[in-house]
Coordinates of C-alpha atoms and ligand atoms in Angstrom, one line a residue:
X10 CA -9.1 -128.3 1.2
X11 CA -9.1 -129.6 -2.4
X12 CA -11.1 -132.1 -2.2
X13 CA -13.3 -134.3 -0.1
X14 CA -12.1 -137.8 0.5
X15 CA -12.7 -138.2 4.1
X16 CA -14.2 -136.8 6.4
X17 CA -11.3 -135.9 8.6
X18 CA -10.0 -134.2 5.5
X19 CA -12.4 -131.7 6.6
X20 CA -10.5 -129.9 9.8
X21 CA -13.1 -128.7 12.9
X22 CA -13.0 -125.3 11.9
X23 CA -14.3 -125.9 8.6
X24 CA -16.7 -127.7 9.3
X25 CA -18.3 -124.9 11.3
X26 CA -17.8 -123.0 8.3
X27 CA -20.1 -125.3 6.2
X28 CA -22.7 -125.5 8.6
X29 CA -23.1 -121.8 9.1
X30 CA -22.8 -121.7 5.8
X31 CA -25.3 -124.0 5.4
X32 CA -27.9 -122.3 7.2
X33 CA -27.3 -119.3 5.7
X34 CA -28.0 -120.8 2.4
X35 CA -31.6 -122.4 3.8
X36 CA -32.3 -119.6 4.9
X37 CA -31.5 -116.6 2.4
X38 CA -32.1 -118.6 -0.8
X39 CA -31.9 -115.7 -3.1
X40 CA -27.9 -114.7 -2.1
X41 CA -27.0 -118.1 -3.7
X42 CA -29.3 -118.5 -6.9
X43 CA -26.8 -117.4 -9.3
X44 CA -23.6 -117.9 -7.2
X45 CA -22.4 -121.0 -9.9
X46 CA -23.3 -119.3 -13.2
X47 CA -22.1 -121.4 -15.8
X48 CA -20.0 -124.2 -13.2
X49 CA -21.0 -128.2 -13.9
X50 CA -20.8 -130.8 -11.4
X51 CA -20.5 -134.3 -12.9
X52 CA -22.2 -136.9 -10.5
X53 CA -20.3 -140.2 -11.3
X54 CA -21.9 -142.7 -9.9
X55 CA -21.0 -146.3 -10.2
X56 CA -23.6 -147.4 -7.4
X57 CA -27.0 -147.0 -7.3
X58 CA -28.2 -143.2 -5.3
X59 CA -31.3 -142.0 -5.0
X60 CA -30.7 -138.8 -2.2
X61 CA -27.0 -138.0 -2.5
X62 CA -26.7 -137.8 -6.2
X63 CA -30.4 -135.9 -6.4
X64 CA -29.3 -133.7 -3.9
X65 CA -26.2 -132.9 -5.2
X66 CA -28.1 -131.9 -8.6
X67 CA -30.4 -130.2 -6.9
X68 CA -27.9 -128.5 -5.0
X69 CA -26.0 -127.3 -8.3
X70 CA -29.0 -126.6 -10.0
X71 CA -30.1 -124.4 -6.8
X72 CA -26.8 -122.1 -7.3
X73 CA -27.6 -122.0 -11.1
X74 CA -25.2 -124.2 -12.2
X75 CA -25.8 -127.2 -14.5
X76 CA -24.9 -130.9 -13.9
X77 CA -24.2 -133.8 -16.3
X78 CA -22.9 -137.2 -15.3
X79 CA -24.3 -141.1 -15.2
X80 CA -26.2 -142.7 -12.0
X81 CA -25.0 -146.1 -13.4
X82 CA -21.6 -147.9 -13.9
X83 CA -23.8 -150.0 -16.5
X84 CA -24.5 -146.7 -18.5
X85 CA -20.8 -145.5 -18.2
X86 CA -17.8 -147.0 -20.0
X87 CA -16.9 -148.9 -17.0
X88 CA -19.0 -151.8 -18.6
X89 CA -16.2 -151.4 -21.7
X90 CA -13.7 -151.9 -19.0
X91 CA -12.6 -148.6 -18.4
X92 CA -10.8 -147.8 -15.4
X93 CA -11.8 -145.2 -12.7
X94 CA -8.7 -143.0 -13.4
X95 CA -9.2 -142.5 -16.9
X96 CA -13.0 -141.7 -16.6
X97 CA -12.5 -138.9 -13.9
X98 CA -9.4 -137.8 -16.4
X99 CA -11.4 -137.7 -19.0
X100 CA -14.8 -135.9 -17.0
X101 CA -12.4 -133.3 -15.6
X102 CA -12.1 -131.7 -19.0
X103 CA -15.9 -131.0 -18.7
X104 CA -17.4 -130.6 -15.1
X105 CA -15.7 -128.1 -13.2
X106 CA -16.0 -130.3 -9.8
X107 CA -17.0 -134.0 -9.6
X108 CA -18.8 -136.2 -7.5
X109 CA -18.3 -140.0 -7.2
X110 CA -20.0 -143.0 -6.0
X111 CA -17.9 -146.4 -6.3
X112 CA -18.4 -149.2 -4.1
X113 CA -14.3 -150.0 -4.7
X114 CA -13.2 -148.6 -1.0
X115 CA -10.1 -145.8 -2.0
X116 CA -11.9 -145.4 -5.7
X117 CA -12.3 -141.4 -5.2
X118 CA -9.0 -141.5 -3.8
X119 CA -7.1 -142.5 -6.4
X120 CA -9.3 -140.5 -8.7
X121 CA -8.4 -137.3 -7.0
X122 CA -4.4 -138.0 -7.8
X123 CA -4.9 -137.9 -11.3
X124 CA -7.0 -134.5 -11.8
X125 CA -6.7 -131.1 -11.0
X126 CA -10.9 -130.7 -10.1
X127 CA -12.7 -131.0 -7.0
X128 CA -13.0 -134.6 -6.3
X129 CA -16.3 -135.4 -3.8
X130 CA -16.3 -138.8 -2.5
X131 CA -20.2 -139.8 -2.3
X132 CA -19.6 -143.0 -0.7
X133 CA -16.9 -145.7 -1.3
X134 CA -17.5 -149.1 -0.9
X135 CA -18.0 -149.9 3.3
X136 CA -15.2 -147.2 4.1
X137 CA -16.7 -143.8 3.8
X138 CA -19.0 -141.2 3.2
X139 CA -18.0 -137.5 4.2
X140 CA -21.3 -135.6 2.7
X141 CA -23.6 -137.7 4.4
X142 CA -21.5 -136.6 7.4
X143 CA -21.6 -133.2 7.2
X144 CA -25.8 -133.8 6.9
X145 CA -26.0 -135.6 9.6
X146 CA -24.1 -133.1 11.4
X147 CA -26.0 -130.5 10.2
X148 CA -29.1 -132.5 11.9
X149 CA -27.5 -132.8 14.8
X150 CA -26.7 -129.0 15.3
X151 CA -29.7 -127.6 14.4
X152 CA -31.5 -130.3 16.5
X153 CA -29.9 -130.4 19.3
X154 CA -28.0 -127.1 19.0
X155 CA -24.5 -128.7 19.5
X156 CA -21.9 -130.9 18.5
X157 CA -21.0 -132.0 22.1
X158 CA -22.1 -133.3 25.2
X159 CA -24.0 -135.9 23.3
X160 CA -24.9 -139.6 23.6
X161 CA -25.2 -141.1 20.3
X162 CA -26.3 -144.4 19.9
X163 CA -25.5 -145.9 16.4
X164 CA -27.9 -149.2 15.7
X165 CA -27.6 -151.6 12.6
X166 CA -24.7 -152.7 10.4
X167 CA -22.0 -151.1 11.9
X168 CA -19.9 -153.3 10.3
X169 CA -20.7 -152.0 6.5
X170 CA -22.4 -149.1 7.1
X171 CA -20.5 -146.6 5.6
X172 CA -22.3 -143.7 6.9
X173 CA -21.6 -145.2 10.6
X174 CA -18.1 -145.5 9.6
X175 CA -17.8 -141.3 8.5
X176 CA -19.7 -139.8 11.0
X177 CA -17.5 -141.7 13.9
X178 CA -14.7 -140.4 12.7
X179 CA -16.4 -137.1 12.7
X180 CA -17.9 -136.8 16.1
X181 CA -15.0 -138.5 17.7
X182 CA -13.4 -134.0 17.5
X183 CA -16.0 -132.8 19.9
X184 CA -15.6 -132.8 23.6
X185 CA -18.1 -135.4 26.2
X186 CA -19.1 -137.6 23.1
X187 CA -20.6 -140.6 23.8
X188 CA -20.5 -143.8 21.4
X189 CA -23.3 -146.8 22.1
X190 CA -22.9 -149.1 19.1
X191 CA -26.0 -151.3 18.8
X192 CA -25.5 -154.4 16.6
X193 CA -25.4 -158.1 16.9
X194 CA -22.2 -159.5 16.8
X195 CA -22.1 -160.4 13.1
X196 CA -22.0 -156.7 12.3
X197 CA -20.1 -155.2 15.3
X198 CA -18.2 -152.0 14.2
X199 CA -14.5 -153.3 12.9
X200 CA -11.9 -153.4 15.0
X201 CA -10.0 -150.5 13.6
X202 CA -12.3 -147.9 13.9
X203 CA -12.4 -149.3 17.7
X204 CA -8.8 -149.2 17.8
X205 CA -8.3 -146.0 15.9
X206 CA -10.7 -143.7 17.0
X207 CA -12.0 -145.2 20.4
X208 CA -9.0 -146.4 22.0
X209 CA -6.5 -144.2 20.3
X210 CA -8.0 -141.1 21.5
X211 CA -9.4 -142.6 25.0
X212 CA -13.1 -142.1 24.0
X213 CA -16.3 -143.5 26.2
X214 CA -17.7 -145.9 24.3
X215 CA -19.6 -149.0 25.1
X216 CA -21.3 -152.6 22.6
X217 CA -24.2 -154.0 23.4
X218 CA -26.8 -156.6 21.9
X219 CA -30.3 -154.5 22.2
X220 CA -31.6 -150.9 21.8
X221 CA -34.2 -151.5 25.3
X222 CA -31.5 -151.5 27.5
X223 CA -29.8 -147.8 26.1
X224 CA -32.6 -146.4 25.0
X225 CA -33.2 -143.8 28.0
X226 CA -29.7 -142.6 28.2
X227 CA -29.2 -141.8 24.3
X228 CA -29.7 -137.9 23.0
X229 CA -29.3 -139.3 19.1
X230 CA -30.2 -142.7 17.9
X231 CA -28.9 -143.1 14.1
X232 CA -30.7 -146.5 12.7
X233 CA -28.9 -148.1 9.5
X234 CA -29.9 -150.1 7.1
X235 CA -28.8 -153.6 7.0
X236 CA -26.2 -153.5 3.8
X237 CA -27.1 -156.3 1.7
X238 CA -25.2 -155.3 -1.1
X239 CA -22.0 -156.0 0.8
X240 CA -22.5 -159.1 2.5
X241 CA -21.2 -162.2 0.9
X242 CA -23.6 -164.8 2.1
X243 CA -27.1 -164.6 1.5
X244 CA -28.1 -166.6 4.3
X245 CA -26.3 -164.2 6.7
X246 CA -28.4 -161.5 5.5
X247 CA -31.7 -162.9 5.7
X248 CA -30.9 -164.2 8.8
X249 CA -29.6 -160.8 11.0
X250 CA -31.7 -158.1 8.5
X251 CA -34.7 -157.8 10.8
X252 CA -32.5 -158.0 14.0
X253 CA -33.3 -154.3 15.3
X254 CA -36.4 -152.2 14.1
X255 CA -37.4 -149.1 15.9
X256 CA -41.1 -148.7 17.0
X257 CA -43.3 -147.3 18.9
X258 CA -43.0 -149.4 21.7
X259 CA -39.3 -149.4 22.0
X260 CA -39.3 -145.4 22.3
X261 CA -41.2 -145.7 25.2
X262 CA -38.4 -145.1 27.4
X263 CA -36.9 -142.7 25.2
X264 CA -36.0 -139.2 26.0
X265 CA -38.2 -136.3 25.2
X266 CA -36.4 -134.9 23.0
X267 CA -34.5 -137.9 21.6
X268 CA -33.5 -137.1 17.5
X269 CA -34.1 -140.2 15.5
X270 CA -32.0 -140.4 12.4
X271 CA -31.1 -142.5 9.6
X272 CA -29.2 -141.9 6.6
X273 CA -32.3 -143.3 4.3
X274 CA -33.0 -145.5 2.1
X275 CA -34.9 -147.3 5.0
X276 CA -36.1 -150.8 4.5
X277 CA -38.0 -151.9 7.8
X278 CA -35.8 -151.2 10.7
X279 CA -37.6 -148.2 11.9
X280 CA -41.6 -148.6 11.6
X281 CA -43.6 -146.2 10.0
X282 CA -45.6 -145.8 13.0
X283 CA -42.6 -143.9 14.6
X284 CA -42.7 -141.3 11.2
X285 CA -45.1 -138.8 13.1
X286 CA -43.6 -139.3 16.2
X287 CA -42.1 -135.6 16.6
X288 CA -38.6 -137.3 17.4
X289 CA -38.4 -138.9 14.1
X290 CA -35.7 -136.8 12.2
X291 CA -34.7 -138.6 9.1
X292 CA -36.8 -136.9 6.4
X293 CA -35.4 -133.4 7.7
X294 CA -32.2 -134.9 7.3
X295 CA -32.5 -135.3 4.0
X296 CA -33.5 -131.8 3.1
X297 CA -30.4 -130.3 5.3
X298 CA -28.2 -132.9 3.0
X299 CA -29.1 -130.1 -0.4
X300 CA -28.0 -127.3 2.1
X301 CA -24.8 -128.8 3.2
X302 CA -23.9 -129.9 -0.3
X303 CA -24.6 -126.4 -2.0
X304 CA -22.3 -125.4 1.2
X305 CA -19.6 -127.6 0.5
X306 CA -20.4 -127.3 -3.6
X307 CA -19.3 -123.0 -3.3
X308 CA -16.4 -123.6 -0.8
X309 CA -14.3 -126.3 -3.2
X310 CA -15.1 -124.1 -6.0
X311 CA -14.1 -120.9 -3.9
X312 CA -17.6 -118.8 -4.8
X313 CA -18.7 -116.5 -2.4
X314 CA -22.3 -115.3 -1.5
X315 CA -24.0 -112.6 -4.0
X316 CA -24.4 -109.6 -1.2
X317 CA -26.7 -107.3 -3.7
Ligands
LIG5 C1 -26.4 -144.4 2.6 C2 -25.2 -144.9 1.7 O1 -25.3 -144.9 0.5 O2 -24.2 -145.3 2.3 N1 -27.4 -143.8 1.8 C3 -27.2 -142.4 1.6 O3 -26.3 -142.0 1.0 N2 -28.1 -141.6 2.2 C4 -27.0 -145.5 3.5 C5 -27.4 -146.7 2.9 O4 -27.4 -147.0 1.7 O5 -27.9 -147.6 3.7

């Protein structure tokens, strides 16, 4: 692995690798402070970020390494027209690995052709986003202490969730997984993720219209944000954005140990009543995204931990 495009560009095996990795790393701090002496990550992001590009500085800054980069295309010399290609050709001759944010679907793609660096995709457009991935299936592991034999009930914008899109794709490797997509119909998952991954590969899955009637059968329940930013039509949004929120009532026929996630930012759908509730995961989630990153951060650069 060169770089990190897709998810699936990441092959089962190493993904164990990061997630042992990963806890290693949370857990024996002081092996890894020094590990990226004198190594820059440039975060280029031409989206707005508030955990992915924080944790990946914090995760660089966490090995000792430095970071230098932009969190907007407006500060970046995209607004002089610039294109993508000669940006990342140009940043490559200062950051020893990059991370990019582009809401162009393919934009780290056809970044990582032109340069010999460690390209990160940190989201692209509605198509994908292979760090948040690897922290939510960090959650999921250390939660639930497996990958498989899970019921996973995704619930939101399926169709431009990103994050929904990634972690599909991911999940869809490990044995007696279960998909429940949750959504109305305006923002069902697309067809070719249905066709691709569900049907290609003969995997259970089942729609449906509300989270009561799954609600006692699911073992992960991954809310999502309703993307605004994508949507075309304002009235469209403001019509479907309070469709499903979580609360307190709703988990009443929940499992005991059901693992409520969301990728964050969260606007409503999951009340704040339900943040003590000891199934509510998301804010852990978060924190395991720094681990995975410094994780994925020492394995593209090819830095191993400090034994001494
Ligand atoms: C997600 C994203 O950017 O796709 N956020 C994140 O990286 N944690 C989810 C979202 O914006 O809704």
């Amino acid at each position: 692995m060169k770089h990190l495009i897709d998810p699936m560009d990441l092959t089962v095996e190493e993904i164990d690798h990061l997630l042992v990795l990963a806890d290693d790393i949370m857990l024996h701090k002081e092996k890894y402070q020094e590990v990226c002496r004198h190594k820059k990550l440039a975060t280029l992001f031409f989206e707005p970020s508030t955990r992915t590009r924080l944790s990946f500085e914090a995760a660089m800054m966490e090995l000792g390494g430095n970071v230098l980069g932009f969190s907007s295309a407006g500060s970046s010399s995209a607004t002089k027209g610039e294109s993508v290609s000669d940006t990342v050709r140009v940043v490559s001759g200062y950051a020893d690995i990059i991370a990019m944010r582009h809401p162009k679907e393919g934009a780290p793609f056809v970044a990582a052709q032109k340069v010999d660096v460690p390209i990160i995709n940190a989201g692209d457009g509605g198509h994908n986003h292979p760090t948040q991935t690897l922290t939510d299936l960090m959650t999921i592991h250390r939660e639930k202490g497996r990958l498989s034999d899970i019921t996973i009930g995704m619930c939101g914008d399926l169709k431009f969730g990103r994050t929904v899109h990634s972690l599909i794709k991911a999940m869809s490797r490990y044995e007696n997984v279960r998909f429940v997509m949750i959504s109305p119909i305006e923002l069902r998952l697309p067809e070719y993720i249905i066709k691709d991954v569900f049907e290609k590969k003969n995997i259970a899955y089942k729609e449906v219209r509300t989270m009561e009637e799954v609600m006692p059968e699911l073992d992960i329940l991954y809310m999502t944000r309703v993307q605004k930013e994508r949507f075309f039509n304002e009235a469209d949004y403001v019509r479907l954005k309070d469709s499903f929120i979580l609360d307190e009532k709703k988990l009443k026929t929940a499992k005991k140990d059901l693992c409520i996630m969301h990728p964050l930012p969260r606007v409503n759908e999951i009340s704040t009543k339900v943040d003590d509730d000891p199934r509510a995961c998301y804010f852990k989630q978060a924190m395991y995204g720094k681990y995975v990153r410094m994780a994925l951060i020492m394995t593209l650069l090819g830095v191993s931990a400090n034994e001494n």
